[in-house]
PDB file of C-alpha atoms in Angstrom:
ATOM      1  CA  MET A   1       0.000   0.000   0.000  1.00 40.00           C
ATOM      2  CA  GLN A   2       1.373   3.403  -0.973  1.00 53.00           C
ATOM      3  CA  ASP A   3       1.423   6.241   1.546  1.00 62.00           C
ATOM      4  CA  CYS A   4      -0.580   9.330   0.600  1.00 68.00           C
ATOM      5  CA  VAL A   5       2.059  11.813   1.772  1.00 70.00           C
ATOM      6  CA  THR A   6       5.175  11.495   3.870  1.00 72.00           C
ATOM      7  CA  LEU A   7       4.341  12.315   7.460  1.00 73.00           C
ATOM      8  CA  GLN A   8       6.358  15.020   9.178  1.00 70.00           C
ATOM      9  CA  ASP A   9       6.915  16.067  12.765  1.00 71.00           C
ATOM     10  CA  LEU A  10       4.222  18.267  14.248  1.00 67.00           C
ATOM     11  CA  ASP A  11       5.546  20.660  16.876  1.00 64.00           C
ATOM     12  CA  THR A  12       3.263  21.910  19.629  1.00 63.00           C
ATOM     13  CA  SER A  13       4.769  25.403  19.608  1.00 64.00           C
ATOM     14  CA  ILE A  14       2.983  28.104  17.640  1.00 55.00           C
ATOM     15  CA  ASN A  15       6.304  29.479  16.397  1.00 59.00           C
ATOM     16  CA  CYS A  16       5.664  33.037  17.624  1.00 62.00           C
ATOM     17  CA  LYS A  17       2.436  33.162  15.611  1.00 63.00           C
ATOM     18  CA  ASP A  18      -0.847  34.422  16.979  1.00 64.00           C
ATOM     19  CA  ASN A  19      -3.231  31.758  18.136  1.00 62.00           C
ATOM     20  CA  THR A  20      -6.304  33.744  19.110  1.00 72.00           C
ATOM     21  CA  GLY A  21      -9.752  32.409  18.426  1.00 78.00           C
ATOM     22  CA  GLY A  22     -12.610  33.972  16.562  1.00 85.00           C
ATOM     23  CA  ILE A  23     -13.580  35.123  13.091  1.00 91.00           C
ATOM     24  CA  LEU A  24     -12.410  38.410  11.605  1.00 88.00           C
ATOM     25  CA  LYS A  25     -14.862  38.450   8.692  1.00 93.00           C
ATOM     26  CA  ILE A  26     -16.742  36.258   6.263  1.00 96.00           C
ATOM     27  CA  LEU A  27     -16.978  36.780   2.512  1.00 97.00           C
ATOM     28  CA  ALA A  28     -20.318  35.486   1.218  1.00 97.00           C
ATOM     29  CA  MET A  29     -21.461  34.780  -2.335  1.00 97.00           C
ATOM     30  CA  TYR A  30     -23.873  32.561  -4.223  1.00 98.00           C
ATOM     31  CA  HIS A  31     -22.406  29.334  -5.617  1.00 98.00           C
ATOM     32  CA  SER A  32     -23.663  30.291  -9.090  1.00 98.00           C
ATOM     33  CA  ASP A  33     -21.574  33.519  -8.979  1.00 97.00           C
ATOM     34  CA  VAL A  34     -18.264  31.608  -9.111  1.00 98.00           C
ATOM     35  CA  SER A  35     -16.523  31.130 -12.464  1.00 97.00           C
ATOM     36  CA  ALA A  36     -13.318  29.360 -11.349  1.00 97.00           C
ATOM     37  CA  TRP A  37     -12.372  27.377  -8.274  1.00 98.00           C
ATOM     38  CA  PRO A  38      -9.101  26.606  -6.533  1.00 98.00           C
ATOM     39  CA  THR A  39      -8.142  22.950  -6.753  1.00 95.00           C
ATOM     40  CA  GLU A  40      -6.954  20.296  -4.388  1.00 93.00           C
ATOM     41  CA  PRO A  41      -3.197  19.771  -4.334  1.00 92.00           C
ATOM     42  CA  VAL A  42      -1.801  17.143  -6.700  1.00 88.00           C
ATOM     43  CA  GLN A  43      -0.576  14.372  -4.459  1.00 78.00           C
ATOM     44  CA  ALA A  44       2.587  13.701  -6.477  1.00 75.00           C
ATOM     45  CA  GLU A  45       3.563  17.388  -6.283  1.00 80.00           C
ATOM     46  CA  ALA A  46       2.567  18.128  -2.685  1.00 77.00           C
ATOM     47  CA  THR A  47       5.587  16.907  -0.771  1.00 79.00           C
ATOM     48  CA  THR A  48       4.769  18.442   2.621  1.00 85.00           C
ATOM     49  CA  LEU A  49       1.842  18.272   4.987  1.00 86.00           C
ATOM     50  CA  ALA A  50       1.382  22.040   4.569  1.00 88.00           C
ATOM     51  CA  ALA A  51       1.087  21.621   0.788  1.00 90.00           C
ATOM     52  CA  MET A  52      -1.442  18.797   1.269  1.00 90.00           C
ATOM     53  CA  GLY A  53      -3.400  21.051   3.629  1.00 92.00           C
ATOM     54  CA  SER A  54      -3.675  24.017   1.235  1.00 95.00           C
ATOM     55  CA  LEU A  55      -5.844  24.644  -1.816  1.00 97.00           C
ATOM     56  CA  VAL A  56      -4.111  25.672  -5.049  1.00 96.00           C
ATOM     57  CA  GLY A  57      -5.224  28.755  -6.997  1.00 97.00           C
ATOM     58  CA  ASP A  58      -7.808  31.492  -6.617  1.00 97.00           C
ATOM     59  CA  LEU A  59     -11.551  31.671  -6.306  1.00 98.00           C
ATOM     60  CA  ILE A  60     -12.750  33.836  -9.239  1.00 96.00           C
ATOM     61  CA  LEU A  61     -16.207  35.336  -9.603  1.00 97.00           C
ATOM     62  CA  LYS A  62     -18.219  35.838 -12.783  1.00 96.00           C
ATOM     63  CA  THR A  63     -18.281  39.222 -14.494  1.00 96.00           C
ATOM     64  CA  GLY A  64     -20.237  41.786 -12.478  1.00 96.00           C
ATOM     65  CA  LYS A  65     -20.317  39.672  -9.306  1.00 96.00           C
ATOM     66  CA  LYS A  66     -18.659  40.405  -5.952  1.00 96.00           C
ATOM     67  CA  ALA A  67     -18.599  38.963  -2.477  1.00 97.00           C
ATOM     68  CA  SER A  68     -20.475  40.544   0.414  1.00 96.00           C
ATOM     69  CA  VAL A  69     -18.599  41.100   3.668  1.00 96.00           C
ATOM     70  CA  ILE A  70     -20.082  39.944   6.952  1.00 94.00           C
ATOM     71  CA  VAL A  71     -18.382  41.439   9.997  1.00 92.00           C
ATOM     72  CA  LEU A  72     -19.300  39.752  13.243  1.00 89.00           C
ATOM     73  CA  PRO A  73     -19.632  41.415  16.634  1.00 87.00           C
ATOM     74  CA  LEU A  74     -16.686  40.794  18.963  1.00 84.00           C
ATOM     75  CA  ASN A  75     -16.685  37.260  20.363  1.00 84.00           C
ATOM     76  CA  LYS A  76     -19.682  36.195  18.262  1.00 86.00           C
ATOM     77  CA  GLY A  77     -19.903  33.518  15.604  1.00 87.00           C
ATOM     78  CA  SER A  78     -17.613  30.562  15.114  1.00 93.00           C
ATOM     79  CA  PHE A  79     -15.964  28.326  12.548  1.00 96.00           C
ATOM     80  CA  ALA A  80     -15.285  24.630  13.081  1.00 96.00           C
ATOM     81  CA  ILE A  81     -14.063  21.601  11.170  1.00 96.00           C
ATOM     82  CA  THR A  82     -15.696  18.478  12.532  1.00 95.00           C
ATOM     83  CA  GLU A  83     -15.154  14.826  11.707  1.00 94.00           C
ATOM     84  CA  VAL A  84     -18.127  12.947  10.290  1.00 93.00           C
ATOM     85  CA  GLY A  85     -18.734   9.401   9.119  1.00 89.00           C
ATOM     86  CA  GLU A  86     -17.683   6.107  10.550  1.00 89.00           C
ATOM     87  CA  THR A  87     -14.393   4.274  10.829  1.00 89.00           C
ATOM     88  CA  GLY A  88     -13.110   3.505   7.362  1.00 85.00           C
ATOM     89  CA  GLY A  89     -15.417   6.090   5.809  1.00 88.00           C
ATOM     90  CA  MET A  90     -14.472   9.261   7.633  1.00 91.00           C
ATOM     91  CA  SER A  91     -14.636  12.718   6.120  1.00 94.00           C
ATOM     92  CA  HIS A  92     -15.121  16.236   7.456  1.00 95.00           C
ATOM     93  CA  GLN A  93     -17.638  19.018   7.662  1.00 97.00           C
ATOM     94  CA  MET A  94     -16.933  22.724   7.880  1.00 97.00           C
ATOM     95  CA  GLU A  95     -19.420  24.742   9.908  1.00 97.00           C
ATOM     96  CA  VAL A  96     -19.753  28.503  10.273  1.00 97.00           C
ATOM     97  CA  THR A  97     -22.130  30.225  12.658  1.00 94.00           C
ATOM     98  CA  ILE A  98     -22.935  33.818  11.750  1.00 92.00           C
ATOM     99  CA  SER A  99     -24.152  35.832  14.720  1.00 90.00           C
ATOM    100  CA  GLN A 100     -25.361  39.406  14.763  1.00 89.00           C
ATOM    101  CA  ASN A 101     -26.531  41.609  17.606  1.00 89.00           C
ATOM    102  CA  GLY A 102     -30.121  42.659  17.131  1.00 87.00           C
ATOM    103  CA  ILE A 103     -32.764  41.736  14.599  1.00 90.00           C
ATOM    104  CA  SER A 104     -32.380  44.112  11.681  1.00 90.00           C
ATOM    105  CA  PRO A 105     -34.202  44.145   8.345  1.00 92.00           C
ATOM    106  CA  GLU A 106     -30.834  43.373   6.686  1.00 93.00           C
ATOM    107  CA  VAL A 107     -30.308  40.251   8.803  1.00 91.00           C
ATOM    108  CA  LEU A 108     -33.872  39.090   8.164  1.00 92.00           C
ATOM    109  CA  GLY A 109     -33.330  39.698   4.437  1.00 94.00           C
ATOM    110  CA  PHE A 110     -30.111  37.651   4.559  1.00 93.00           C
ATOM    111  CA  MET A 111     -31.991  34.869   6.344  1.00 93.00           C
ATOM    112  CA  GLY A 112     -34.603  34.812   3.592  1.00 94.00           C
ATOM    113  CA  ALA A 113     -32.088  35.053   0.742  1.00 95.00           C
ATOM    114  CA  THR A 114     -29.982  32.140   2.009  1.00 95.00           C
ATOM    115  CA  LYS A 115     -32.521  29.709   3.487  1.00 94.00           C
ATOM    116  CA  ASN A 116     -32.448  27.299   0.526  1.00 95.00           C
ATOM    117  CA  ALA A 117     -29.606  28.812  -1.484  1.00 97.00           C
ATOM    118  CA  LYS A 118     -26.340  27.218  -2.506  1.00 98.00           C
ATOM    119  CA  MET A 119     -23.697  29.443  -0.919  1.00 98.00           C
ATOM    120  CA  VAL A 120     -19.924  29.900  -0.820  1.00 98.00           C
ATOM    121  CA  PHE A 121     -18.049  31.440   2.094  1.00 98.00           C
ATOM    122  CA  VAL A 122     -14.468  32.452   2.669  1.00 98.00           C
ATOM    123  CA  VAL A 123     -14.086  32.510   6.437  1.00 97.00           C
ATOM    124  CA  ILE A 124     -11.118  34.564   7.638  1.00 95.00           C
ATOM    125  CA  ASP A 125     -10.084  33.983  11.225  1.00 93.00           C
ATOM    126  CA  THR A 126      -8.458  36.499  13.562  1.00 89.00           C
ATOM    127  CA  ASN A 127      -5.039  35.143  12.596  1.00 88.00           C
ATOM    128  CA  GLY A 128      -5.625  35.923   8.909  1.00 90.00           C
ATOM    129  CA  GLN A 129      -6.007  32.300   7.856  1.00 94.00           C
ATOM    130  CA  ALA A 130      -8.812  31.675   5.340  1.00 97.00           C
ATOM    131  CA  TYR A 131     -11.052  28.662   4.792  1.00 98.00           C
ATOM    132  CA  LEU A 132     -13.175  28.113   1.679  1.00 98.00           C
ATOM    133  CA  MET A 133     -16.600  26.612   2.241  1.00 98.00           C
ATOM    134  CA  GLY A 134     -17.726  25.354  -1.154  1.00 98.00           C
ATOM    135  CA  ASP A 135     -16.237  23.816  -4.284  1.00 97.00           C
ATOM    136  CA  LYS A 136     -17.243  23.349  -7.911  1.00 97.00           C
ATOM    137  CA  ASP A 137     -19.479  20.399  -7.027  1.00 97.00           C
ATOM    138  CA  VAL A 138     -20.740  21.110  -3.509  1.00 97.00           C
ATOM    139  CA  ALA A 139     -22.028  24.327  -1.941  1.00 98.00           C
ATOM    140  CA  ALA A 140     -22.361  25.426   1.652  1.00 98.00           C
ATOM    141  CA  ILE A 141     -25.983  25.179   2.771  1.00 97.00           C
ATOM    142  CA  ARG A 142     -27.998  26.490   5.693  1.00 96.00           C
ATOM    143  CA  ASP A 143     -28.418  24.237   8.660  1.00 95.00           C
ATOM    144  CA  LYS A 144     -30.571  24.966  11.671  1.00 86.00           C
ATOM    145  CA  GLY A 145     -29.068  27.837  13.647  1.00 79.00           C
ATOM    146  CA  ASP A 146     -30.414  29.891  16.506  1.00 82.00           C
ATOM    147  CA  GLY A 147     -32.680  32.019  14.303  1.00 86.00           C
ATOM    148  CA  ALA A 148     -33.632  35.433  15.670  1.00 86.00           C
ATOM    149  CA  THR A 149     -34.725  36.181  19.214  1.00 86.00           C
ATOM    150  CA  THR A 150     -35.688  39.205  21.252  1.00 87.00           C
ATOM    151  CA  GLY A 151     -34.965  37.363  24.480  1.00 84.00           C
ATOM    152  CA  SER A 152     -37.520  37.382  27.268  1.00 85.00           C
ATOM    153  CA  ALA A 153     -36.148  40.063  29.626  1.00 86.00           C
ATOM    154  CA  ARG A 154     -35.160  43.661  28.983  1.00 86.00           C
ATOM    155  CA  THR A 155     -31.609  42.701  29.923  1.00 82.00           C
ATOM    156  CA  ASP A 156     -31.457  39.937  27.273  1.00 81.00           C
ATOM    157  CA  LEU A 157     -29.565  40.578  24.062  1.00 81.00           C
ATOM    158  CA  ARG A 158     -31.636  40.673  20.883  1.00 81.00           C
ATOM    159  CA  SER A 159     -29.694  38.512  18.446  1.00 85.00           C
ATOM    160  CA  SER A 160     -29.704  36.539  15.222  1.00 88.00           C
ATOM    161  CA  GLY A 161     -27.761  33.361  14.490  1.00 90.00           C
ATOM    162  CA  LEU A 162     -27.401  31.384  11.260  1.00 94.00           C
ATOM    163  CA  LYS A 163     -25.468  28.174  10.701  1.00 96.00           C
ATOM    164  CA  PHE A 164     -24.061  26.912   7.396  1.00 97.00           C
ATOM    165  CA  ILE A 165     -22.396  23.561   6.713  1.00 97.00           C
ATOM    166  CA  TYR A 166     -20.146  22.272   3.950  1.00 98.00           C
ATOM    167  CA  PRO A 167     -19.198  18.574   3.730  1.00 96.00           C
ATOM    168  CA  VAL A 168     -15.644  18.043   2.477  1.00 96.00           C
ATOM    169  CA  ASN A 169     -13.381  15.017   2.226  1.00 92.00           C
ATOM    170  CA  ASN A 170     -10.198  16.805   3.270  1.00 92.00           C
ATOM    171  CA  PRO A 171     -10.310  20.259   4.865  1.00 94.00           C
ATOM    172  CA  ARG A 172      -7.753  22.720   3.522  1.00 96.00           C
ATOM    173  CA  VAL A 173      -6.661  26.299   3.998  1.00 97.00           C
ATOM    174  CA  TYR A 174      -7.540  28.770   1.239  1.00 98.00           C
ATOM    175  CA  VAL A 175      -4.329  30.642   0.351  1.00 97.00           C
ATOM    176  CA  GLY A 176      -5.747  32.326  -2.740  1.00 96.00           C
ATOM    177  CA  GLU A 177      -6.514  35.982  -3.277  1.00 95.00           C
ATOM    178  CA  THR A 178      -9.410  37.520  -1.300  1.00 96.00           C
ATOM    179  CA  ASP A 179      -9.293  41.294  -1.872  1.00 94.00           C
ATOM    180  CA  GLY A 180     -10.321  40.936  -5.520  1.00 93.00           C
ATOM    181  CA  LEU A 181     -13.526  39.181  -4.439  1.00 96.00           C
ATOM    182  CA  LEU A 182     -14.736  42.456  -2.915  1.00 94.00           C
ATOM    183  CA  THR A 183     -14.972  44.366  -6.195  1.00 93.00           C
ATOM    184  CA  ALA A 184     -17.230  43.418  -9.089  1.00 88.00           C
ATOM    185  CA  ALA A 185     -15.328  41.315 -11.612  1.00 73.00           C
ATOM    186  CA  LEU A 186     -14.912  42.920 -15.026  1.00 75.00           C
TER     187      LEU A 186
END
């Protein structure tokens, strides 16, 4: 049996890098707005674990399309990669929870626009690392989140919470360009 990639040492130090939790921002777009996708690394060319854990290339949107930016309140929302499946058939699922303070018309509009839509997200964490939720074949979809609530007491926070999931065989970091997604493609 051939090994997939040569294993390397994993050090527990963070090598003077930040290791704070949280999400900085989320770039959101419809799956149908994407014209080109990054690809998985070619196993024969990816000689390190880091190369195997990174997508290759850029996400490119169709002419006239751009990503929307979702900025989360401090310490709200989360991103996770969970393991799913059974032994011998394991894969992964990316999950993002989008939380907003209050119940605004914009949040309610976003809830309605995404409830059954095929979506793509680039989740950027507070350390600047990006994760792509979606590929050419599979989109991120809404899962049951917290919805919107006024709370029951005057001291309760009015809030809205949405959850999206994306099943993926092997989770990878998105190292492609993100700034260009924020302006309409020409």
